XYZ file of N, CA, C and O in Angstrom:
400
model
N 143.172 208.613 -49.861
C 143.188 209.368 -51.078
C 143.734 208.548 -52.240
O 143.430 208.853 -53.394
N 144.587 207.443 -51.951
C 145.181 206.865 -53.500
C 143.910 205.601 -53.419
O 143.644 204.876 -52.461
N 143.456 205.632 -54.380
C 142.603 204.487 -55.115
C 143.750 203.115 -55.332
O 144.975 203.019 -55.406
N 142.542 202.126 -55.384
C 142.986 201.234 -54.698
C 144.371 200.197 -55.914
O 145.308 199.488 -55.544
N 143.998 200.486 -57.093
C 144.620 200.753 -58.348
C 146.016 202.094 -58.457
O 146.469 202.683 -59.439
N 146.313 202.170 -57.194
C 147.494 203.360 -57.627
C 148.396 203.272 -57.872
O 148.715 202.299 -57.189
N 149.708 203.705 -58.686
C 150.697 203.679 -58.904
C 151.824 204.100 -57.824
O 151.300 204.728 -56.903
N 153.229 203.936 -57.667
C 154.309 204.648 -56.960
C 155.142 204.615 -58.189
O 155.115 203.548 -58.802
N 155.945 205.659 -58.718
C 157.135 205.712 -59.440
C 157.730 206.620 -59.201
O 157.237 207.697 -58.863
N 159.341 206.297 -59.371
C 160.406 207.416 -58.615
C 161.531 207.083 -59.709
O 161.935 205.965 -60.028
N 161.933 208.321 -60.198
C 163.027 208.300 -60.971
C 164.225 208.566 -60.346
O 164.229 209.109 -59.241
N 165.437 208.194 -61.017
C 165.617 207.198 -62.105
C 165.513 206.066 -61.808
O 166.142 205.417 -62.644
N 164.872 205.140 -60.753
C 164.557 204.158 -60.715
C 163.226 203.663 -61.800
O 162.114 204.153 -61.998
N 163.960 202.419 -62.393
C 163.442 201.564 -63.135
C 161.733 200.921 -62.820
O 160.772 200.830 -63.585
N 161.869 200.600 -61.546
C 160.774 199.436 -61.065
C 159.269 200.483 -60.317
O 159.561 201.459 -59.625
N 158.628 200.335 -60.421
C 157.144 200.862 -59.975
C 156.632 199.809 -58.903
O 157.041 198.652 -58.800
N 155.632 200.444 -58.101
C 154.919 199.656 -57.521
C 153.278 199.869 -57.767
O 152.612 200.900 -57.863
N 152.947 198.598 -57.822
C 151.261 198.998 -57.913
C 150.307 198.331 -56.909
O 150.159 197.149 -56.597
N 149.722 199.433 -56.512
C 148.177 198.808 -55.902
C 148.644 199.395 -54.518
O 149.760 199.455 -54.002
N 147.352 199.822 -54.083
C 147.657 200.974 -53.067
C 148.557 200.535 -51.912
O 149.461 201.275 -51.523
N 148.307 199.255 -51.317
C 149.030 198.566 -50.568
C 150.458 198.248 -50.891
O 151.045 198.015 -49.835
N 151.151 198.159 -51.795
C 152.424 198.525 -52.319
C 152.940 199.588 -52.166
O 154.109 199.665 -51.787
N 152.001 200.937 -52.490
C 152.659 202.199 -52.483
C 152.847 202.532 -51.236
O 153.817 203.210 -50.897
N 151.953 202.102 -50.407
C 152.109 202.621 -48.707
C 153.151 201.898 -48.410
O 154.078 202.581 -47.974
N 153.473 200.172 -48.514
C 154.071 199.584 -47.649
C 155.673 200.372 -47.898
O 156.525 200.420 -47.011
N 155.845 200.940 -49.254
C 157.142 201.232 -49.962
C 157.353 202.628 -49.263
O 158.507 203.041 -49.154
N 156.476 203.252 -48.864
C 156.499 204.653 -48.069
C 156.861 204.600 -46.833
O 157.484 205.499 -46.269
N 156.435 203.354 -46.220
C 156.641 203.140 -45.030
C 157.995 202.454 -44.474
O 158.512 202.562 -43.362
N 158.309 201.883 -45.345
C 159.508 200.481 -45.477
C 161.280 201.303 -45.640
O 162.261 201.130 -44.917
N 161.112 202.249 -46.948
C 161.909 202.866 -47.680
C 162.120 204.357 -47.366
O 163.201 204.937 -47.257
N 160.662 204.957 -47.219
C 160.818 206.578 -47.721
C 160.568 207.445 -46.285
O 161.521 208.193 -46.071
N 159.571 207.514 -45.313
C 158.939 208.227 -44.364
C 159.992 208.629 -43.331
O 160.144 209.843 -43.195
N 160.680 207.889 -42.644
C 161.396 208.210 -41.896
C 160.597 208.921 -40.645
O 159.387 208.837 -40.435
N 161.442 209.548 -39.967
C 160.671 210.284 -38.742
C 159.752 211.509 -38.708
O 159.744 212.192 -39.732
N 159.240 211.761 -38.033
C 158.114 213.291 -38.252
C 159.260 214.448 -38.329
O 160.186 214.660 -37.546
N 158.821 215.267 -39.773
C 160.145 216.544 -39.278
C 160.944 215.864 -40.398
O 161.521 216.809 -40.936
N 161.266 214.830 -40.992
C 162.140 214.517 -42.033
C 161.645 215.147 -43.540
O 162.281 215.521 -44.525
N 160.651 215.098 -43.323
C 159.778 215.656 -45.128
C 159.064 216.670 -44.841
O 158.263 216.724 -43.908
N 159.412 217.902 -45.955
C 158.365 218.836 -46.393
C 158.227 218.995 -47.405
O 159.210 218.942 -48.144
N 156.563 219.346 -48.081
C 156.213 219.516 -48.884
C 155.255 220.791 -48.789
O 154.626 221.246 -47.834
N 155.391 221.290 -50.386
C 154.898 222.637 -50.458
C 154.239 222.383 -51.594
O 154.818 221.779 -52.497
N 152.811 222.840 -51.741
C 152.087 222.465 -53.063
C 152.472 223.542 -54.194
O 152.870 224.695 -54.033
N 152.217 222.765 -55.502
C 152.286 223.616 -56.495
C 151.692 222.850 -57.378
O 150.921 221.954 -57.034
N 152.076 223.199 -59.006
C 151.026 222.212 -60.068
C 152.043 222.148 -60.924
O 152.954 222.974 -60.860
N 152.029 221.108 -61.886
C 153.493 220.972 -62.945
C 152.224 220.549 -64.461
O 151.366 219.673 -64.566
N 152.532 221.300 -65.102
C 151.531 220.747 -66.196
C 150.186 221.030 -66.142
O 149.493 220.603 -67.065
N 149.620 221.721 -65.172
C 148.195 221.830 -65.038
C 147.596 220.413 -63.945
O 146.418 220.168 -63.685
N 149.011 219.534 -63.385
C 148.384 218.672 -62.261
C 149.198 219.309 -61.064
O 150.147 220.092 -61.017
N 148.270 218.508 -59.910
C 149.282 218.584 -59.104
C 149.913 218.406 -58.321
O 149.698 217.458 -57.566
N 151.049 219.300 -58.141
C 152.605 218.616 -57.862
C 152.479 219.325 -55.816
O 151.652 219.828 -55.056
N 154.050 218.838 -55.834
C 154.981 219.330 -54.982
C 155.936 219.208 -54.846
O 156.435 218.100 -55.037
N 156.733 220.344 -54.421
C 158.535 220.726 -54.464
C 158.991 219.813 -53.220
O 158.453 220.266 -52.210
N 159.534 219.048 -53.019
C 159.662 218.079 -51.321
C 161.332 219.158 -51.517
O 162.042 219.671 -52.382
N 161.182 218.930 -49.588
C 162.378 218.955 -48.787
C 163.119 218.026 -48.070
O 162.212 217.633 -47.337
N 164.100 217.375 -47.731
C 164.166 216.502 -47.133
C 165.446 217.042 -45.936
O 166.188 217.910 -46.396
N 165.782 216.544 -44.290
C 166.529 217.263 -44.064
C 167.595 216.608 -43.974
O 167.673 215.380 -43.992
N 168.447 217.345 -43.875
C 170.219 216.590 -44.139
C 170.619 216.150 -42.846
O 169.733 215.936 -42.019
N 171.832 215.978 -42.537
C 172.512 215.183 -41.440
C 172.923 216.633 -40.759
O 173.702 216.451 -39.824
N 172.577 218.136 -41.001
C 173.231 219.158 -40.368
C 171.327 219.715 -39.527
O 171.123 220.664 -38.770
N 170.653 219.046 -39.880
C 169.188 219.383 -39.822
C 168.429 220.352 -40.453
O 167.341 220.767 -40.057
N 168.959 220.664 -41.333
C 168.333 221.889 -42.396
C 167.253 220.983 -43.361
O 167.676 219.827 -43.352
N 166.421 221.049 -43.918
C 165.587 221.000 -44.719
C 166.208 221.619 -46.148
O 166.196 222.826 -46.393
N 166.669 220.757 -46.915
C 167.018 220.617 -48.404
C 166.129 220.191 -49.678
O 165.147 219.451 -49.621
N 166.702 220.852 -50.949
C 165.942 220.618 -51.445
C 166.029 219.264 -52.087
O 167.140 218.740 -52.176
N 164.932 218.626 -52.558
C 165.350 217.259 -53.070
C 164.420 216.642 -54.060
O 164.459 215.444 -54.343
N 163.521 217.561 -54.616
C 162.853 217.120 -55.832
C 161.419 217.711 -55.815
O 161.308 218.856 -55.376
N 159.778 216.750 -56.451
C 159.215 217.306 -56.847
C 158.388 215.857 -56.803
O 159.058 214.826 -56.739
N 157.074 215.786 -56.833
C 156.396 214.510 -56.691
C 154.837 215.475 -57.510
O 154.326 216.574 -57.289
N 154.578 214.488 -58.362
C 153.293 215.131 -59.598
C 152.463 214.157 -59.416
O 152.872 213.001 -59.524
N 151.000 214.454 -59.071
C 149.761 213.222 -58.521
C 148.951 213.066 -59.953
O 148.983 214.048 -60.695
N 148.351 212.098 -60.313
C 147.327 212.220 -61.192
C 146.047 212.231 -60.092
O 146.008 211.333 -59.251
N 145.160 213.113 -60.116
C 144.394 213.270 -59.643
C 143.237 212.566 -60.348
O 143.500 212.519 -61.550
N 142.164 212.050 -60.099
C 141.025 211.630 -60.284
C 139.489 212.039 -59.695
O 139.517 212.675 -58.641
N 138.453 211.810 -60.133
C 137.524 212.108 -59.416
C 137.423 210.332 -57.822
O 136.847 210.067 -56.766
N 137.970 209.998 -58.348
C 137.623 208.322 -57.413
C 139.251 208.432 -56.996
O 139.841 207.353 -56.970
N 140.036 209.646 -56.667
C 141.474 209.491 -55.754
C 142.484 209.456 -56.590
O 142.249 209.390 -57.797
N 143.741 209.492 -56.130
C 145.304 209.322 -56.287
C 145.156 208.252 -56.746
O 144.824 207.213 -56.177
N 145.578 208.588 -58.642
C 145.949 207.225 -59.018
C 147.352 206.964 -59.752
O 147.580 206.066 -60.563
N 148.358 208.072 -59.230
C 149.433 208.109 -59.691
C 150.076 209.056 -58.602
O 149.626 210.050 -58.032
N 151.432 208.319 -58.502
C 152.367 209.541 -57.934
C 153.923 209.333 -58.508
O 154.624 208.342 -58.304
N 154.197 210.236 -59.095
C 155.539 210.458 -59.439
C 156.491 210.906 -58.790
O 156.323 212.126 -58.776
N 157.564 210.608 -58.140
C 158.872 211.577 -57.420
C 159.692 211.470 -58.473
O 160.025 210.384 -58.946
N 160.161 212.863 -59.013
C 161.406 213.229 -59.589
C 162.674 213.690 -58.693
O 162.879 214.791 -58.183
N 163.612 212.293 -58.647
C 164.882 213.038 -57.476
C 165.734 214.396 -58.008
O 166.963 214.414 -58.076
N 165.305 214.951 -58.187
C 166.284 216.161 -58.647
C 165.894 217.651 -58.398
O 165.230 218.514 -58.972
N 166.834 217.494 -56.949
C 166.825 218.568 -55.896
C 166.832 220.159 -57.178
O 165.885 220.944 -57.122
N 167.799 220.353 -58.033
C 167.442 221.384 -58.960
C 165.992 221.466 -59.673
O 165.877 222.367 -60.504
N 165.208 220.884 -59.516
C 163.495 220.988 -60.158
C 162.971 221.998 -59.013
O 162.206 222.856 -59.454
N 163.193 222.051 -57.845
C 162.697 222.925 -56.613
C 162.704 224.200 -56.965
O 161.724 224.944 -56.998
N 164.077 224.528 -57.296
C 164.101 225.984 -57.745
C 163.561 225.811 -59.114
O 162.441 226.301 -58.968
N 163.605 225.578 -59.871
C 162.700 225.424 -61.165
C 161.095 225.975 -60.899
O 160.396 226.760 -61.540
N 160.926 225.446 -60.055
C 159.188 225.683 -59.518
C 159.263 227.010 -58.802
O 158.306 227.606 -58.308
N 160.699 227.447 -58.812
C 160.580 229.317 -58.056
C 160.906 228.902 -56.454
O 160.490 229.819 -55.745
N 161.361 228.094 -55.846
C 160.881 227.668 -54.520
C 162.733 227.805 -54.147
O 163.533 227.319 -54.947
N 163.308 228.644 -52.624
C 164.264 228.079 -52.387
C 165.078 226.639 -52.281
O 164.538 225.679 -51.732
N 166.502 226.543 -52.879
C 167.287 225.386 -52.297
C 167.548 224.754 -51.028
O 167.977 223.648 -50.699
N 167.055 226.069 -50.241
C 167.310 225.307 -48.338
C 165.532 225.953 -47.958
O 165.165 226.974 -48.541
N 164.551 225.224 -46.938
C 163.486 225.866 -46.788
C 163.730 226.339 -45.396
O 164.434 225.770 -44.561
N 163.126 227.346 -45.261
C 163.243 228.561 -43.790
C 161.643 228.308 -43.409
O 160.610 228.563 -44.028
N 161.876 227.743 -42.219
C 160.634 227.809 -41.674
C 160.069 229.444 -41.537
O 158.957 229.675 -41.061
């Protein structure tokens, strides 16, 4: 789905990565962790769209922890944004802890 031209950016970090092979290796290297560590719940921020992420803590609950906005294209994902700021979740209407 991300074209081969895609972006990774995560605030407040400064530095981006580009080109699809960057964004994966940085997902894979940095962010993914084990199956069961990330949830995401769709929504749209602006008329694109987004999702509220969960991430789970060291007690195993699923927390909230931000919000990731795609530029969509007709030719794929050519942008993805993570905003770290677990308060944007509820912003989007979505609980602070997620209940399966």
């Amino acid at each position: 789905m991300l074209r081969t031209d895609a972006t990774l950016e995560a605030t407040p970090f400064r530095d981006w990565q580009p080109g699809r092979a960057m964004c994966i290796h940085t997902l894979d290297a940095y962010v993914l962790g084990t199956p069961g560590d990330w949830r995401m719940i769709a929504t749209t921020a602006n008329g694109q769209p987004a999702a509220v992420v969960y991430h789970r803590d060291a007690d195993g609950g699923l927390r909230a922890d931000g919000a990731v906005v795609l530029a969509a294209t007709a030719t794929g994902v050519s942008r993805v944004i993570k905003f770290h700021d677990p308060a944007l979740v509820a912003t989007f209407g979505f609980p602070d802890v997620f209940a399966h």
